Short mmCIF file of C-alpha atoms in Angstrom, two decimals:
data_model
loop_
_atom_site.label_atom_id
_atom_site.label_comp_id
_atom_site.label_asym_id
_atom_site.label_seq_id
_atom_site.Cartn_x
_atom_site.Cartn_y
_atom_site.Cartn_z
CA MET A 951 107.65 78.75 130.74
CA CYS A 952 106.34 77.24 133.96
CA PHE A 953 108.19 77.99 137.15
CA MET A 954 111.04 75.55 137.52
CA ILE A 955 111.05 73.97 140.96
CA ILE A 956 114.60 73.85 142.23
CA ILE A 957 115.65 70.47 143.58
CA ARG A 958 119.32 70.12 144.37
CA LYS A 959 121.51 67.66 146.21
CA HIS A 960 121.95 70.33 148.93
CA ILE A 961 118.34 69.83 150.01
CA VAL A 962 118.81 66.10 150.51
CA LEU A 963 122.07 66.67 152.35
CA TRP A 964 120.57 69.20 154.76
CA LEU A 965 117.46 67.13 155.38
CA MET A 966 119.70 64.18 156.27
CA LEU A 967 121.82 66.35 158.55
CA LEU A 968 118.76 67.69 160.34
CA SER A 969 117.77 64.20 161.33
CA ILE A 970 121.05 63.59 163.15
CA VAL A 971 122.43 66.98 164.15
CA SER A 972 121.18 69.01 167.09
CA PHE A 973 121.18 72.78 166.86
CA TYR A 974 122.05 74.87 169.88
CA GLY A 975 120.98 78.52 169.99
CA GLN A 976 121.58 80.79 167.04
CA ASN A 977 123.63 79.19 164.28
CA LEU A 978 124.07 81.37 161.20
CA PRO A 979 126.68 80.05 158.76
CA PRO A 980 128.41 82.62 156.55
CA PHE A 981 126.32 83.78 153.60
CA THR A 982 128.11 82.73 150.42
CA SER A 983 125.72 84.00 147.73
CA LEU A 984 126.33 80.76 145.83
CA ASP A 985 123.61 78.59 144.32
CA SER A 986 122.58 77.30 147.73
CA ASP A 987 122.77 78.69 151.26
CA THR A 988 121.25 77.29 154.43
CA LEU A 989 120.67 79.17 157.69
CA THR A 990 119.46 77.69 160.96
CA TRP A 991 118.31 79.32 164.20
CA VAL A 992 116.18 78.71 167.26
CA ASP A 993 113.24 80.84 168.38
CA LYS A 994 109.84 80.32 170.01
CA ASN A 995 108.79 78.18 167.04
CA GLY A 996 111.68 75.81 167.71
CA VAL A 997 114.49 74.88 165.32
CA ASN A 998 114.22 76.76 162.01
CA LEU A 999 115.91 76.14 158.68
CA LEU A 1000 115.94 78.59 155.77
CA LEU A 1001 117.15 77.21 152.44
CA LEU A 1002 118.01 79.76 149.72
CA GLU A 1003 118.55 78.50 146.19
CA THR A 1004 119.10 79.98 142.74
CA SER A 1005 119.00 78.01 139.53
CA ASP A 1006 121.50 78.19 136.73
CA ILE A 1007 120.55 80.30 133.71
CA ILE A 1008 118.61 78.15 131.29
CA THR A 1009 118.94 79.11 127.61
CA ASP A 1010 116.34 77.93 125.14
CA ALA A 1011 118.22 76.26 122.28
CA ASN A 1012 115.70 77.45 119.68
CA THR A 1013 115.14 81.06 120.73
CA ASN A 1014 118.26 81.87 122.80
CA LEU A 1015 115.90 83.34 125.41
CA ARG A 1016 117.14 82.90 128.95
CA SER A 1017 115.40 82.10 132.22
CA LYS A 1018 116.44 81.89 135.85
CA ASN A 1019 114.65 81.44 139.17
CA LEU A 1020 115.24 81.49 142.88
CA GLN A 1021 113.49 80.06 145.88
CA ALA A 1022 113.53 80.46 149.65
CA THR A 1023 112.04 77.65 151.74
CA HIS A 1024 111.45 77.78 155.49
CA TRP A 1025 111.25 74.53 157.46
CA LEU A 1026 110.51 73.87 161.13
CA LYS A 1027 111.87 70.88 163.02
CA LYS A 1028 109.10 69.44 165.20
CA GLU A 1029 109.47 66.20 167.16
CA GLY A 1030 112.26 65.01 164.91
CA GLN A 1031 110.42 65.80 161.68
CA LEU A 1032 110.77 68.64 159.20
CA ILE A 1033 107.59 70.58 158.51
CA HIS A 1034 107.37 72.88 155.50
CA HIS A 1035 106.41 76.32 156.87
CA TRP A 1036 106.46 78.59 153.79
CA SER A 1037 108.14 79.17 150.44
CA TYR A 1038 108.88 82.17 148.27
CA GLN A 1039 109.62 81.83 144.55
CA ASP A 1040 110.51 84.30 141.84
CA GLU A 1041 111.69 84.03 138.25
CA ILE A 1042 112.60 85.82 135.06
CA THR A 1043 111.69 84.00 131.88
CA GLU A 1044 112.33 84.51 128.17
CA CYS A 1045 114.92 87.26 128.62
CA PRO A 1046 116.57 88.19 125.31
CA VAL A 1047 119.46 90.16 126.87
CA ASP A 1048 121.52 90.01 130.08
CA LEU A 1049 119.68 88.29 132.91
CA GLU A 1050 120.33 88.84 136.59
CA MET A 1051 118.58 87.21 139.55
CA LYS A 1052 120.19 86.65 142.94
CA PHE A 1053 119.92 87.03 146.67
CA LEU A 1054 121.75 90.33 147.08
CA ALA A 1055 122.60 90.12 150.77
CA ALA A 1056 122.56 87.75 153.70
CA PRO A 1057 119.11 87.35 155.27
CA GLN A 1058 118.51 89.17 158.53
CA PHE A 1059 116.40 88.21 161.50
CA SER A 1060 114.55 90.50 163.90
CA ASP A 1061 111.91 90.35 166.59
CA LEU A 1062 110.39 93.78 166.21
CA ASN A 1063 107.10 92.89 167.93
CA ASN A 1064 108.83 91.02 170.79
CA ASP A 1065 106.78 87.84 170.36
CA GLY A 1066 109.76 85.48 170.47
CA ILE A 1067 109.46 84.57 166.76
CA TYR A 1068 111.90 86.09 164.29
CA GLU A 1069 110.80 88.07 161.28
CA ILE A 1070 112.84 86.89 158.30
CA TRP A 1071 114.28 89.49 155.90
CA MET A 1072 115.63 88.78 152.42
CA MET A 1073 116.91 90.97 149.60
CA ILE A 1074 116.71 90.08 145.91
CA GLN A 1075 118.25 91.81 142.90
CA LYS A 1076 116.91 91.06 139.42
CA ALA A 1077 116.99 92.45 135.91
CA CYS A 1078 116.59 91.64 132.23
CA LYS A 1079 118.49 94.43 130.48
CA GLY A 1080 120.99 95.13 127.73
CA ASP A 1081 122.50 98.31 129.13
CA ILE A 1082 124.00 99.82 132.28
CA SER A 1083 120.90 100.77 134.18
CA PRO A 1084 119.71 100.07 137.73
CA SER A 1085 118.43 96.61 138.49
CA LEU A 1086 115.29 96.07 140.55
CA VAL A 1087 115.94 95.40 144.23
CA GLU A 1088 113.29 93.95 146.56
CA VAL A 1089 113.36 93.75 150.33
CA ILE A 1090 111.02 91.01 151.54
CA MET A 1091 109.98 90.44 155.13
CA VAL A 1092 108.08 87.34 156.25
CA ASP A 1093 106.39 87.72 159.64
CA GLU A 1094 105.24 85.18 162.24
CA ARG A 1095 101.93 84.72 160.38
CA LYS A 1096 103.84 83.90 157.16
CA ALA A 1097 102.62 87.19 155.63
CA LYS A 1098 105.08 88.67 153.12
CA TYR A 1099 105.79 92.41 152.86
CA PHE A 1100 107.69 94.05 149.99
CA LEU A 1101 109.78 97.17 149.52
CA THR A 1102 110.91 97.82 145.93
CA ALA A 1103 113.87 99.94 144.89
CA GLU A 1104 116.19 100.82 142.05
CA GLU A 1105 119.77 99.70 142.52
CA GLN A 1106 121.93 102.77 143.16
CA LEU A 1107 124.75 103.06 140.63
CA ILE A 1108 127.74 105.21 141.60
CA PHE A 1109 130.15 106.08 138.78
CA PRO A 1110 133.84 107.11 139.15
CA ASN A 1111 133.06 110.74 138.30
CA GLY A 1112 130.60 110.92 141.20
CA THR A 1113 127.44 110.59 139.11
CA ILE A 1114 124.70 108.68 140.90
CA TYR A 1115 121.97 106.92 138.97
CA GLY A 1116 118.93 105.25 140.48
CA GLY A 1117 118.46 104.72 144.20
CA SER A 1118 114.77 105.53 144.61
CA TYR A 1119 112.59 103.20 146.65
CA ASP A 1120 108.94 102.61 147.53
CA LEU A 1121 107.90 101.28 150.94
CA GLU A 1122 104.83 99.62 149.40
CA ASP A 1123 103.48 97.03 151.89
CA PHE A 1124 105.56 98.43 154.75
CA THR A 1125 103.31 101.49 154.89
CA GLU A 1126 100.78 99.18 156.60
CA LEU A 1127 103.24 98.47 159.42
CA PRO A 1128 104.57 100.52 162.35
CA ILE A 1129 107.40 102.93 161.66
CA HIS A 1130 110.12 100.73 163.18
CA TYR A 1131 109.43 98.06 160.53
CA GLN A 1132 109.76 100.71 157.83
CA GLU A 1133 113.02 101.97 159.32
CA TYR A 1134 114.42 98.45 159.52
CA ALA A 1135 113.51 97.78 155.87
CA VAL A 1136 115.15 101.02 154.65
CA THR A 1137 118.29 100.46 156.74
CA TYR A 1138 118.68 96.93 155.35
CA LEU A 1139 118.23 98.26 151.82
CA LEU A 1140 120.69 101.13 152.16
CA GLN A 1141 123.38 98.80 153.48
CA HIS A 1142 123.40 96.67 150.33
CA TYR A 1143 121.90 98.25 147.21
CA LYS A 1144 124.79 100.50 146.15
CA ASN A 1145 126.97 99.46 143.22
CA LYS A 1146 130.20 101.42 142.79
CA PHE A 1147 131.94 101.27 139.42
#
């Protein structure tokens, strides 16, 4: 199945609002983890907008296989116009069992290289599984050059009897970066990837 581009009424609404509403300083609405979230902020690039969207689960009527996707889109407001800066898309397709795909935590913003442009951090949890086992968790950082860096981890499951299952992680792309980026990525992960039963 081809990747399903997510187009929702929220996009139109926010694009209309951007044409008439001025943003002052940092403006981070509460993260709802619903099908659409929008965050805005101001940095050296100007006014930024990050739109996070997840699709509904689509079930194939013939096969009962399920698919779901998500997308993050970053826009910049320049001279009254919105300019597409970058996008990130992910999906699970043709899943025969339970499907999970979501933004696990609110995005975070940092300026670890002190250049006046925020690094953007996102966390995604996804799985196609028919049992109680750890889902895959990804920490994604997008830097000022639009380069994307990934840390992958197993969700940490904590059972009532104290048993802990999963929780390992791999710094992957972050090994290319200075230690304070690695520390930030791990701290962000550890704050959100535990699931207590």
